[in-house]
PDB file of C-alpha atoms and ligand atoms in Angstrom:
ATOM      1  CA  MET A 220     -14.593 -81.751 -14.597  1.00 91.00           C
ATOM      2  CA  ARG A 221     -16.261 -80.806 -11.501  1.00 96.00           C
ATOM      3  CA  LEU A 222     -19.167 -78.071 -10.644  1.00 98.00           C
ATOM      4  CA  VAL A 223     -19.020 -78.804  -6.336  1.00 98.00           C
ATOM      5  CA  THR A 224     -18.656 -75.400  -5.505  1.00 98.00           C
ATOM      6  CA  ILE A 225     -19.446 -71.399  -6.500  1.00 98.00           C
ATOM      7  CA  SER A 226     -15.662 -70.809  -7.493  1.00 98.00           C
ATOM      8  CA  ASP A 227     -15.980 -74.025 -10.103  1.00 98.00           C
ATOM      9  CA  LEU A 228     -18.569 -71.863 -11.659  1.00 98.00           C
ATOM     10  CA  GLU A 229     -15.428 -70.112 -13.108  1.00 97.00           C
ATOM     11  CA  GLN A 230     -14.467 -72.824 -15.730  1.00 96.00           C
ATOM     12  CA  PRO A 231     -14.841 -72.798 -19.482  1.00 96.00           C
ATOM     13  CA  GLN A 232     -18.231 -72.640 -20.715  1.00 96.00           C
ATOM     14  CA  HIS A 233     -18.303 -76.017 -22.639  1.00 96.00           C
ATOM     15  CA  THR A 234     -17.312 -78.350 -19.700  1.00 96.00           C
ATOM     16  CA  LYS A 235     -19.819 -76.092 -17.374  1.00 97.00           C
ATOM     17  CA  SER A 236     -22.719 -76.824 -20.017  1.00 97.00           C
ATOM     18  CA  LEU A 237     -21.707 -80.687 -20.197  1.00 98.00           C
ATOM     19  CA  LEU A 238     -22.533 -80.275 -15.875  1.00 98.00           C
ATOM     20  CA  ILE A 239     -25.460 -77.808 -16.049  1.00 98.00           C
ATOM     21  CA  GLU A 240     -27.296 -80.383 -18.496  1.00 98.00           C
ATOM     22  CA  ARG A 241     -26.597 -83.439 -16.197  1.00 98.00           C
ATOM     23  CA  ALA A 242     -28.175 -81.064 -13.186  1.00 98.00           C
ATOM     24  CA  MET A 243     -31.134 -80.825 -15.454  1.00 98.00           C
ATOM     25  CA  GLN A 244     -31.848 -84.493 -15.895  1.00 98.00           C
ATOM     26  CA  LEU A 245     -32.932 -84.559 -12.172  1.00 98.00           C
ATOM     27  CA  GLY A 246     -36.335 -83.496 -13.102  1.00 98.00           C
ATOM     28  CA  LYS A 247     -36.577 -86.079 -15.639  1.00 98.00           C
ATOM     29  CA  TRP A 248     -35.553 -88.769 -13.209  1.00 98.00           C
ATOM     30  CA  TYR A 249     -37.988 -87.286 -10.565  1.00 98.00           C
ATOM     31  CA  HIS A 250     -41.177 -88.072 -13.131  1.00 98.00           C
ATOM     32  CA  GLU A 251     -39.765 -91.394 -14.215  1.00 97.00           C
ATOM     33  CA  PHE A 252     -39.701 -92.247 -10.118  1.00 97.00           C
ATOM     34  CA  LYS A 253     -43.503 -91.096  -9.708  1.00 97.00           C
ATOM     35  CA  LYS A 254     -44.604 -93.334 -12.744  1.00 96.00           C
ATOM     36  CA  THR A 255     -43.358 -96.401 -10.854  1.00 95.00           C
ATOM     37  CA  ASP A 256     -43.876 -95.187  -7.282  1.00 94.00           C
ATOM     38  CA  THR A 257     -46.392 -97.719  -6.143  1.00 93.00           C
ATOM     39  CA  GLU A 258     -44.730 -99.517  -2.845  1.00 91.00           C
ATOM     40  CA  GLY A 259     -45.931 -98.130   0.497  1.00 90.00           C
ATOM     41  CA  TYR A 260     -44.017 -95.665   2.564  1.00 92.00           C
ATOM     42  CA  GLU A 261     -44.317 -93.484   4.702  1.00 92.00           C
ATOM     43  CA  TYR A 262     -42.933 -89.473   6.270  1.00 92.00           C
ATOM     44  CA  THR A 263     -43.224 -87.270   8.965  1.00 93.00           C
ATOM     45  CA  VAL A 264     -44.009 -83.784   9.024  1.00 92.00           C
ATOM     46  CA  ARG A 265     -41.600 -81.876  11.312  1.00 86.00           C
ATOM     47  CA  ILE A 266     -42.953 -78.246  12.068  1.00 81.00           C
ATOM     48  CA  GLY A 267     -40.160 -76.138  14.211  1.00 75.00           C
ATOM     49  CA  GLY A 268     -42.257 -73.177  15.269  1.00 72.00           C
ATOM     50  CA  ASP A 269     -41.450 -69.442  15.827  1.00 66.00           C
ATOM     51  CA  ARG A 270     -39.970 -70.062  19.195  1.00 64.00           C
ATOM     52  CA  THR A 271     -37.553 -72.541  18.392  1.00 69.00           C
ATOM     53  CA  ARG A 272     -36.004 -69.705  16.112  1.00 79.00           C
ATOM     54  CA  LYS A 273     -32.703 -68.888  17.386  1.00 87.00           C
ATOM     55  CA  PRO A 274     -31.631 -64.952  16.941  1.00 90.00           C
ATOM     56  CA  GLY A 275     -30.126 -64.524  13.711  1.00 94.00           C
ATOM     57  CA  ILE A 276     -30.821 -64.219  10.019  1.00 96.00           C
ATOM     58  CA  HIS A 277     -33.417 -66.533   8.693  1.00 95.00           C
ATOM     59  CA  ALA A 278     -33.201 -66.980   5.372  1.00 96.00           C
ATOM     60  CA  SER A 279     -37.244 -66.812   4.947  1.00 93.00           C
ATOM     61  CA  GLU A 280     -37.455 -63.585   6.410  1.00 94.00           C
ATOM     62  CA  ILE A 281     -34.805 -61.493   4.430  1.00 96.00           C
ATOM     63  CA  SER A 282     -37.111 -60.082   1.795  1.00 95.00           C
ATOM     64  CA  ARG A 283     -40.035 -59.058   4.257  1.00 87.00           C
ATOM     65  CA  CYS A 284     -39.185 -56.312   6.021  1.00 95.00           C
ATOM     66  CA  SER A 285     -35.936 -54.990   7.834  1.00 95.00           C
ATOM     67  CA  ARG A 286     -37.299 -54.426  11.180  1.00 97.00           C
ATOM     68  CA  LEU A 287     -38.446 -57.811  11.213  1.00 97.00           C
ATOM     69  CA  LEU A 288     -34.765 -58.707  10.713  1.00 96.00           C
ATOM     70  CA  THR A 289     -33.366 -56.431  12.891  1.00 97.00           C
ATOM     71  CA  TYR A 290     -35.773 -57.539  15.791  1.00 96.00           C
ATOM     72  CA  SER A 291     -34.353 -61.138  14.842  1.00 96.00           C
ATOM     73  CA  VAL A 292     -30.598 -59.985  14.982  1.00 96.00           C
ATOM     74  CA  ARG A 293     -30.815 -58.461  18.182  1.00 95.00           C
ATOM     75  CA  GLY A 294     -32.471 -61.542  19.854  1.00 93.00           C
ATOM     76  CA  GLU A 295     -35.916 -59.897  20.362  1.00 94.00           C
ATOM     77  CA  GLN A 296     -38.348 -62.383  22.127  1.00 92.00           C
ATOM     78  CA  ARG A 297     -40.487 -64.276  19.439  1.00 91.00           C
ATOM     79  CA  ILE A 298     -44.206 -64.445  20.305  1.00 88.00           C
ATOM     80  CA  ALA A 299     -47.128 -65.613  18.225  1.00 78.00           C
ATOM     81  CA  THR A 300     -49.409 -62.755  16.991  1.00 72.00           C
ATOM     82  CA  GLU A 301     -52.400 -61.784  19.329  1.00 70.00           C
ATOM     83  CA  SER A 302     -54.992 -64.061  18.386  1.00 67.00           C
ATOM     84  CA  ASN A 303     -57.582 -61.462  17.197  1.00 65.00           C
ATOM     85  CA  HIS A 304     -54.890 -60.002  14.764  1.00 68.00           C
ATOM     86  CA  ALA A 305     -53.570 -63.426  13.418  1.00 69.00           C
ATOM     87  CA  ASP A 306     -53.631 -64.530   9.915  1.00 75.00           C
ATOM     88  CA  ALA A 307     -55.234 -67.746  10.363  1.00 80.00           C
ATOM     89  CA  ASN A 308     -55.879 -68.708   6.615  1.00 81.00           C
ATOM     90  CA  MET A 309     -51.861 -68.188   6.224  1.00 80.00           C
ATOM     91  CA  ARG A 310     -50.822 -70.472   9.295  1.00 81.00           C
ATOM     92  CA  MET A 311     -53.007 -73.180   7.381  1.00 86.00           C
ATOM     93  CA  ARG A 312     -51.020 -72.746   3.806  1.00 88.00           C
ATOM     94  CA  PHE A 313     -48.069 -72.771   5.847  1.00 87.00           C
ATOM     95  CA  SER A 314     -49.285 -76.194   7.446  1.00 90.00           C
ATOM     96  CA  LEU A 315     -49.800 -77.377   3.903  1.00 93.00           C
ATOM     97  CA  GLY A 316     -46.964 -76.179   2.295  1.00 93.00           C
ATOM     98  CA  ASN A 317     -44.845 -78.007   5.364  1.00 93.00           C
ATOM     99  CA  ALA A 318     -47.079 -81.215   4.414  1.00 96.00           C
ATOM    100  CA  VAL A 319     -45.930 -80.598   1.106  1.00 96.00           C
ATOM    101  CA  HIS A 320     -42.224 -80.268   1.547  1.00 96.00           C
ATOM    102  CA  ALA A 321     -42.023 -83.423   3.785  1.00 97.00           C
ATOM    103  CA  MET A 322     -43.616 -85.390   1.092  1.00 97.00           C
ATOM    104  CA  VAL A 323     -41.446 -83.732  -1.962  1.00 98.00           C
ATOM    105  CA  GLN A 324     -38.195 -84.459   0.312  1.00 98.00           C
ATOM    106  CA  ASN A 325     -39.195 -87.814   0.996  1.00 97.00           C
ATOM    107  CA  GLU A 326     -39.702 -88.741  -2.767  1.00 97.00           C
ATOM    108  CA  MET A 327     -36.367 -87.076  -3.601  1.00 98.00           C
ATOM    109  CA  ARG A 328     -34.811 -89.450  -1.005  1.00 97.00           C
ATOM    110  CA  ARG A 329     -36.372 -92.454  -2.467  1.00 97.00           C
ATOM    111  CA  MET A 330     -35.727 -91.302  -6.321  1.00 97.00           C
ATOM    112  CA  CYS A 331     -32.008 -90.987  -5.591  1.00 97.00           C
ATOM    113  CA  ALA A 332     -31.830 -94.611  -3.701  1.00 95.00           C
ATOM    114  CA  ARG A 333     -33.206 -96.096  -6.830  1.00 94.00           C
ATOM    115  CA  LEU A 334     -30.489 -94.425  -8.999  1.00 92.00           C
ATOM    116  CA  GLY A 335     -27.838 -96.737  -6.882  1.00 88.00           C
ATOM    117  CA  GLY A 336     -25.395 -94.456  -5.434  1.00 87.00           C
ATOM    118  CA  ALA A 337     -24.884 -92.210  -8.333  1.00 95.00           C
ATOM    119  CA  VAL A 338     -26.480 -89.363  -6.545  1.00 98.00           C
ATOM    120  CA  SER A 339     -27.590 -88.984  -3.193  1.00 98.00           C
ATOM    121  CA  PHE A 340     -30.230 -86.304  -1.736  1.00 98.00           C
ATOM    122  CA  HIS A 341     -29.753 -84.645   1.669  1.00 97.00           C
ATOM    123  CA  ASP A 342     -32.664 -82.863   2.996  1.00 96.00           C
ATOM    124  CA  GLU A 343     -32.895 -79.841   5.849  1.00 95.00           C
ATOM    125  CA  VAL A 344     -29.012 -78.842   5.687  1.00 97.00           C
ATOM    126  CA  LYS A 345     -28.541 -76.745   8.269  1.00 96.00           C
ATOM    127  CA  ILE A 346     -26.747 -73.473   8.207  1.00 97.00           C
ATOM    128  CA  SER A 347     -25.824 -72.244  11.601  1.00 94.00           C
ATOM    129  CA  TRP A 348     -22.611 -70.380  12.596  1.00 90.00           C
ATOM    130  CA  GLU A 349     -20.810 -73.397  13.256  1.00 93.00           C
ATOM    131  CA  LEU A 350     -20.524 -73.548   9.748  1.00 94.00           C
ATOM    132  CA  GLY A 351     -17.925 -70.588   9.254  1.00 95.00           C
ATOM    133  CA  GLY A 352     -17.822 -68.434   6.527  1.00 96.00           C
ATOM    134  CA  VAL A 353     -20.817 -66.470   5.597  1.00 96.00           C
ATOM    135  CA  ALA A 354     -22.800 -68.163   7.915  1.00 97.00           C
ATOM    136  CA  ALA A 355     -20.351 -66.966  10.701  1.00 96.00           C
ATOM    137  CA  GLN A 356     -20.105 -63.582   9.109  1.00 96.00           C
ATOM    138  CA  TRP A 357     -23.913 -62.642   9.177  1.00 96.00           C
ATOM    139  CA  GLY A 358     -25.265 -64.985  12.035  1.00 96.00           C
ATOM    140  CA  VAL A 359     -27.204 -67.178   9.519  1.00 97.00           C
ATOM    141  CA  ASP A 360     -29.274 -69.854  11.381  1.00 95.00           C
ATOM    142  CA  SER A 361     -31.528 -72.090   8.667  1.00 94.00           C
ATOM    143  CA  SER A 362     -31.748 -74.776   6.682  1.00 95.00           C
ATOM    144  CA  CYS A 363     -32.301 -75.450   3.130  1.00 97.00           C
ATOM    145  CA  ASP A 364     -34.589 -77.869   1.645  1.00 97.00           C
ATOM    146  CA  GLY A 365     -32.241 -80.184   0.309  1.00 98.00           C
ATOM    147  CA  VAL A 366     -28.729 -80.728  -1.774  1.00 98.00           C
ATOM    148  CA  PHE A 367     -28.462 -83.226  -4.464  1.00 98.00           C
ATOM    149  CA  VAL A 368     -24.791 -84.449  -4.450  1.00 98.00           C
ATOM    150  CA  PHE A 369     -23.536 -86.723  -7.950  1.00 98.00           C
ATOM    151  CA  TRP A 370     -20.908 -88.886  -7.335  1.00 97.00           C
ATOM    152  CA  ILE A 371     -18.320 -90.444  -9.412  1.00 95.00           C
ATOM    153  CA  GLU A 372     -15.834 -93.420  -8.421  1.00 93.00           C
ATOM    154  CA  VAL A 373     -12.238 -92.693  -8.824  1.00 93.00           C
ATOM    155  CA  ASP A 374      -9.557 -95.641  -7.895  1.00 93.00           C
ATOM    156  CA  GLY A 375     -12.257 -97.212  -5.779  1.00 91.00           C
ATOM    157  CA  GLU A 376     -13.084 -94.052  -3.888  1.00 94.00           C
ATOM    158  CA  ALA A 377     -16.644 -91.941  -4.587  1.00 94.00           C
ATOM    159  CA  LEU A 378     -15.940 -88.236  -5.050  1.00 96.00           C
ATOM    160  CA  PRO A 379     -18.753 -85.567  -5.671  1.00 98.00           C
ATOM    161  CA  TYR A 380     -18.386 -83.982  -8.883  1.00 98.00           C
ATOM    162  CA  LEU A 381     -22.201 -81.984  -8.808  1.00 98.00           C
ATOM    163  CA  ARG A 382     -23.946 -80.371  -6.163  1.00 98.00           C
ATOM    164  CA  VAL A 383     -27.329 -78.764  -6.905  1.00 98.00           C
ATOM    165  CA  GLY A 384     -29.690 -77.030  -3.972  1.00 98.00           C
ATOM    166  CA  PHE A 385     -33.192 -77.830  -3.880  1.00 98.00           C
ATOM    167  CA  GLU A 386     -35.534 -75.670  -2.480  1.00 98.00           C
ATOM    168  CA  ILE A 387     -39.804 -76.125  -2.532  1.00 98.00           C
ATOM    169  CA  LYS A 388     -42.328 -73.776  -2.778  1.00 97.00           C
ATOM    170  CA  THR A 389     -46.148 -74.562  -2.820  1.00 97.00           C
ATOM    171  CA  LYS A 390     -48.444 -72.164  -4.957  1.00 96.00           C
ATOM    172  CA  SER A 391     -52.198 -71.980  -5.486  1.00 95.00           C
ATOM    173  CA  GLY A 392     -53.155 -73.053  -8.917  1.00 96.00           C
ATOM    174  CA  PRO A 393     -53.603 -69.567 -10.237  1.00 96.00           C
ATOM    175  CA  GLU A 394     -50.369 -68.403  -8.320  1.00 96.00           C
ATOM    176  CA  PHE A 395     -48.324 -71.000 -10.206  1.00 97.00           C
ATOM    177  CA  GLU A 396     -49.850 -70.496 -13.732  1.00 97.00           C
ATOM    178  CA  LYS A 397     -48.599 -66.984 -13.416  1.00 97.00           C
ATOM    179  CA  LEU A 398     -44.798 -67.947 -12.834  1.00 98.00           C
ATOM    180  CA  VAL A 399     -42.406 -66.935 -15.519  1.00 97.00           C
ATOM    181  CA  LYS A 400     -39.669 -67.257 -13.206  1.00 98.00           C
ATOM    182  CA  PRO A 401     -38.727 -67.678  -9.489  1.00 98.00           C
ATOM    183  CA  ASP A 402     -40.253 -64.887  -7.642  1.00 98.00           C
ATOM    184  CA  ASP A 403     -37.494 -62.429  -6.320  1.00 97.00           C
ATOM    185  CA  ASP A 404     -38.165 -63.275  -2.600  1.00 97.00           C
ATOM    186  CA  HIS A 405     -37.237 -66.967  -3.379  1.00 98.00           C
ATOM    187  CA  MET A 406     -34.165 -65.768  -5.540  1.00 98.00           C
ATOM    188  CA  GLU A 407     -32.831 -63.982  -2.492  1.00 98.00           C
ATOM    189  CA  GLN A 408     -33.702 -66.671  -0.047  1.00 98.00           C
ATOM    190  CA  THR A 409     -31.939 -69.193  -1.878  1.00 98.00           C
ATOM    191  CA  CYS A 410     -29.033 -66.832  -2.742  1.00 98.00           C
ATOM    192  CA  LEU A 411     -28.141 -66.758   1.083  1.00 98.00           C
ATOM    193  CA  TYR A 412     -28.451 -70.606   0.961  1.00 98.00           C
ATOM    194  CA  MET A 413     -26.177 -70.964  -2.024  1.00 98.00           C
ATOM    195  CA  ALA A 414     -23.553 -68.486  -0.297  1.00 98.00           C
ATOM    196  CA  ALA A 415     -23.594 -70.543   2.914  1.00 98.00           C
ATOM    197  CA  LEU A 416     -23.617 -73.447   1.488  1.00 98.00           C
ATOM    198  CA  ASP A 417     -20.919 -72.839  -1.487  1.00 98.00           C
ATOM    199  CA  LEU A 418     -23.607 -74.149  -3.845  1.00 98.00           C
ATOM    200  CA  PRO A 419     -23.080 -73.297  -7.622  1.00 98.00           C
ATOM    201  CA  LEU A 420     -26.720 -74.306  -8.517  1.00 98.00           C
ATOM    202  CA  MET A 421     -30.131 -74.231  -7.122  1.00 98.00           C
ATOM    203  CA  TRP A 422     -33.537 -75.724  -8.440  1.00 98.00           C
ATOM    204  CA  VAL A 423     -36.566 -74.203  -7.330  1.00 98.00           C
ATOM    205  CA  PHE A 424     -39.556 -76.466  -7.325  1.00 98.00           C
ATOM    206  CA  TYR A 425     -42.788 -74.831  -7.335  1.00 98.00           C
ATOM    207  CA  TYR A 426     -45.497 -77.199  -6.483  1.00 98.00           C
ATOM    208  CA  ASN A 427     -48.998 -76.343  -7.808  1.00 98.00           C
ATOM    209  CA  LYS A 428     -51.659 -77.287  -4.901  1.00 96.00           C
ATOM    210  CA  SER A 429     -54.313 -77.503  -7.525  1.00 96.00           C
ATOM    211  CA  ASN A 430     -53.221 -80.329 -10.146  1.00 97.00           C
ATOM    212  CA  SER A 431     -49.691 -81.495  -8.563  1.00 97.00           C
ATOM    213  CA  ASN A 432     -47.554 -79.697 -11.430  1.00 98.00           C
ATOM    214  CA  TRP A 433     -44.525 -78.545 -10.838  1.00 98.00           C
ATOM    215  CA  THR A 434     -41.508 -76.795 -12.521  1.00 98.00           C
ATOM    216  CA  SER A 435     -38.730 -78.804 -13.885  1.00 98.00           C
ATOM    217  CA  SER A 436     -35.013 -78.795 -13.343  1.00 98.00           C
ATOM    218  CA  GLU A 437     -34.188 -76.398 -16.457  1.00 98.00           C
ATOM    219  CA  PRO A 438     -33.815 -72.414 -16.305  1.00 98.00           C
ATOM    220  CA  PRO A 439     -35.195 -70.360 -15.356  1.00 98.00           C
ATOM    221  CA  TRP A 440     -36.008 -73.065 -12.230  1.00 98.00           C
ATOM    222  CA  LEU A 441     -32.386 -74.416 -12.371  1.00 98.00           C
ATOM    223  CA  PHE A 442     -29.886 -71.206 -12.152  1.00 98.00           C
ATOM    224  CA  GLN A 443     -26.389 -70.497 -11.098  1.00 98.00           C
ATOM    225  CA  PHE A 444     -24.917 -68.511  -8.006  1.00 98.00           C
ATOM    226  CA  ASP A 445     -26.186 -65.132  -8.635  1.00 98.00           C
ATOM    227  CA  ARG A 446     -23.004 -63.273  -7.312  1.00 98.00           C
ATOM    228  CA  HIS A 447     -24.279 -59.368  -8.041  1.00 98.00           C
ATOM    229  CA  LEU A 448     -27.313 -60.209  -6.077  1.00 98.00           C
ATOM    230  CA  TRP A 449     -25.353 -61.383  -3.201  1.00 98.00           C
ATOM    231  CA  GLU A 450     -22.691 -58.544  -3.358  1.00 98.00           C
ATOM    232  CA  THR A 451     -24.686 -55.458  -4.117  1.00 98.00           C
ATOM    233  CA  THR A 452     -27.908 -56.526  -2.424  1.00 98.00           C
ATOM    234  CA  LEU A 453     -28.067 -59.001   0.576  1.00 98.00           C
ATOM    235  CA  GLN A 454     -24.633 -58.222   1.999  1.00 98.00           C
ATOM    236  CA  PRO A 455     -25.268 -54.284   2.235  1.00 97.00           C
ATOM    237  CA  ARG A 456     -28.708 -55.359   3.587  1.00 97.00           C
ATOM    238  CA  PHE A 457     -27.253 -57.704   6.341  1.00 97.00           C
ATOM    239  CA  GLY A 458     -24.688 -55.265   6.988  1.00 97.00           C
ATOM    240  CA  ALA A 459     -27.195 -52.794   7.663  1.00 97.00           C
ATOM    241  CA  VAL A 460     -29.468 -54.841   9.742  1.00 96.00           C
ATOM    242  CA  HIS A 461     -26.453 -55.735  11.823  1.00 97.00           C
ATOM    243  CA  GLN A 462     -25.476 -52.114  12.296  1.00 96.00           C
ATOM    244  CA  ASN A 463     -29.071 -51.137  13.486  1.00 96.00           C
ATOM    245  CA  ALA A 464     -28.713 -54.081  15.974  1.00 95.00           C
ATOM    246  CA  GLN A 465     -25.866 -52.475  17.371  1.00 95.00           C
ATOM    247  CA  THR A 466     -26.913 -49.294  17.839  1.00 96.00           C
ATOM    248  CA  GLY A 467     -30.128 -50.061  18.428  1.00 93.00           C
ATOM    249  CA  GLU A 468     -32.075 -48.223  16.001  1.00 94.00           C
ATOM    250  CA  LEU A 469     -35.198 -49.674  14.503  1.00 95.00           C
ATOM    251  CA  PRO A 470     -35.618 -49.130  10.261  1.00 95.00           C
ATOM    252  CA  PRO A 471     -38.949 -48.249   9.395  1.00 95.00           C
ATOM    253  CA  ARG A 472     -41.883 -50.659   9.213  1.00 96.00           C
ATOM    254  CA  GLN A 473     -42.814 -52.487   5.893  1.00 95.00           C
ATOM    255  CA  GLU A 474     -46.479 -53.372   6.795  1.00 94.00           C
ATOM    256  CA  GLY A 475     -48.181 -55.927   4.755  1.00 90.00           C
ATOM    257  CA  ARG A 476     -49.808 -59.208   5.109  1.00 85.00           C
ATOM    258  CA  HIS A 477     -46.874 -60.713   6.426  1.00 88.00           C
ATOM    259  CA  CYS A 478     -47.571 -58.511   9.803  1.00 90.00           C
ATOM    260  CA  GLY A 479     -50.491 -61.167  10.366  1.00 85.00           C
ATOM    261  CA  TRP A 480     -47.814 -63.770  11.142  1.00 86.00           C
ATOM    262  CA  CYS A 481     -44.640 -61.247  12.317  1.00 90.00           C
ATOM    263  CA  PRO A 482     -43.440 -62.545  16.021  1.00 90.00           C
ATOM    264  CA  TYR A 483     -42.496 -59.298  16.402  1.00 94.00           C
ATOM    265  CA  SER A 484     -45.942 -57.234  16.098  1.00 92.00           C
ATOM    266  CA  TRP A 485     -46.714 -57.462  19.705  1.00 92.00           C
ATOM    267  CA  THR A 486     -43.708 -55.184  20.256  1.00 94.00           C
ATOM    268  CA  CYS A 487     -43.497 -53.253  16.768  1.00 95.00           C
ATOM    269  CA  LYS A 488     -47.143 -52.674  16.499  1.00 93.00           C
ATOM    270  CA  PRO A 489     -47.897 -52.167  13.160  1.00 93.00           C
ATOM    271  CA  ALA A 490     -51.063 -49.622  12.039  1.00 93.00           C
ATOM    272  CA  ILE A 491     -52.394 -52.567   9.596  1.00 90.00           C
ATOM    273  CA  LEU A 492     -53.131 -54.865  12.309  1.00 86.00           C
ATOM    274  CA  THR A 493     -55.789 -52.488  13.722  1.00 83.00           C
ATOM    275  CA  ALA A 494     -56.911 -51.220  11.056  1.00 79.00           C
ATOM    276  CA  PRO A 495     -60.716 -51.254  10.549  1.00 69.00           C
ATOM    277  CA  GLN A 496     -60.754 -52.396   6.971  1.00 60.00           C
ATOM    278  CA  ARG A 497     -58.386 -55.254   7.677  1.00 59.00           C
ATOM    279  CA  GLY A 498     -60.944 -57.737   8.551  1.00 54.00           C
ATOM    280  CA  PRO A 499     -60.742 -61.595   9.712  1.00 53.00           C
ATOM    281  CA  SER A 500     -59.079 -63.731   6.762  1.00 61.00           C
ATOM    282  CA  PRO A 501     -61.776 -65.568   4.757  1.00 62.00           C
ATOM    283  CA  VAL A 502     -61.180 -69.349   6.129  1.00 64.00           C
ATOM    284  CA  LEU A 503     -64.341 -70.881   5.982  1.00 65.00           C
ATOM    285  CA  LYS A 504     -66.691 -71.752   2.578  1.00 66.00           C
ATOM    286  CA  ASN A 505     -69.467 -69.259   2.156  1.00 65.00           C
ATOM    287  CA  PRO A 506     -72.108 -70.630   5.235  1.00 60.00           C
ATOM    288  CA  GLY A 507     -74.708 -70.066   2.726  1.00 61.00           C
ATOM    289  CA  ALA A 508     -73.807 -73.365   1.305  1.00 60.00           C
ATOM    290  CA  LEU A 509     -74.963 -75.275   4.080  1.00 59.00           C
ATOM    291  CA  ARG A 510     -78.529 -73.702   4.173  1.00 62.00           C
ATOM    292  CA  VAL A 511     -81.114 -76.646   4.971  1.00 59.00           C
ATOM    293  CA  LEU A 512     -83.343 -76.697   1.980  1.00 59.00           C
ATOM    294  CA  ARG A 513     -86.756 -76.324   2.769  1.00 57.00           C
TER     295      ARG A 513
HETATM  296  S1  SF4 B 245     -44.992 -56.314  12.520  1.00 72.47           S
HETATM  297 FE1  SF4 B 245     -44.802 -55.920  10.430  1.00 72.47          FE
HETATM  298  S2  SF4 B 245     -43.710 -54.376  10.496  1.00 72.47           S
HETATM  299 FE2  SF4 B 245     -43.424 -54.758  12.199  1.00 72.47          FE
HETATM  300  S3  SF4 B 245     -41.544 -55.845  12.194  1.00 72.47           S
HETATM  301 FE3  SF4 B 245     -42.807 -57.279  11.533  1.00 72.47          FE
HETATM  302  S4  SF4 B 245     -43.391 -57.283   9.571  1.00 72.47           S
HETATM  303 FE4  SF4 B 245     -42.021 -55.461  10.155  1.00 72.47          FE
END
């Protein structure tokens, strides 16, 4: 009985259900781990930066704007948004998100260590053309936040019998409370990870930055590979982007707040960045709070 690859999803429902129920234990183990997580530890936060990104498809960018994807696939230079147009508030949110990622990845590693080898956690699982398959076909360069591997011993040899991808997302309190399922762009991002890494299951772990609540490893946060999404939406999108990159044609701009941190705004020049009503992002507490009382 195993659920290690996407093709393993084609098995009788009763055996598959047993394995999915096993995967659903991850959140309970994490909760129990945190109750007794009292020893000292440290972790490092690594931030790659825009400039180090290679040409190609990056999973976190596939839902935003096809023009951005086209620039990336054709290897256009990535340059930080001009400071007078940059979204400083969003960059601060990214910094906090990166710190939470490192914290949770560290916790999952230590949780698995306590499970005595029954489950291992592999963080920042790299996806690049060297992987072959989907990654080579579409020129994907990304990394998945993590993969859990469940092990069983057979004749003295440890064999994997279950694999679950892991994606961490941070949300503000109000955004977290509104969640009823993973966001559409996160479903697309994780679908690409699953296709490239041949993962049958994925757990999207939303972390509430206001009160440290998180989403359990149960549906809808834990889900199976969505073949329909992959075949009817993502593959055609990647095909069109590669076609555009080859012909030099740029798809229409899909402007939005995301232009404020797009590394191609220097060449794309979207109108939104110079729109008079845009104004700076609110990053400071109202200065009225600092007034000296007389
Ligand atoms: S600046 Fe905006 S519209 Fe232009 S490529 Fe980037 S995200 Fe798309």
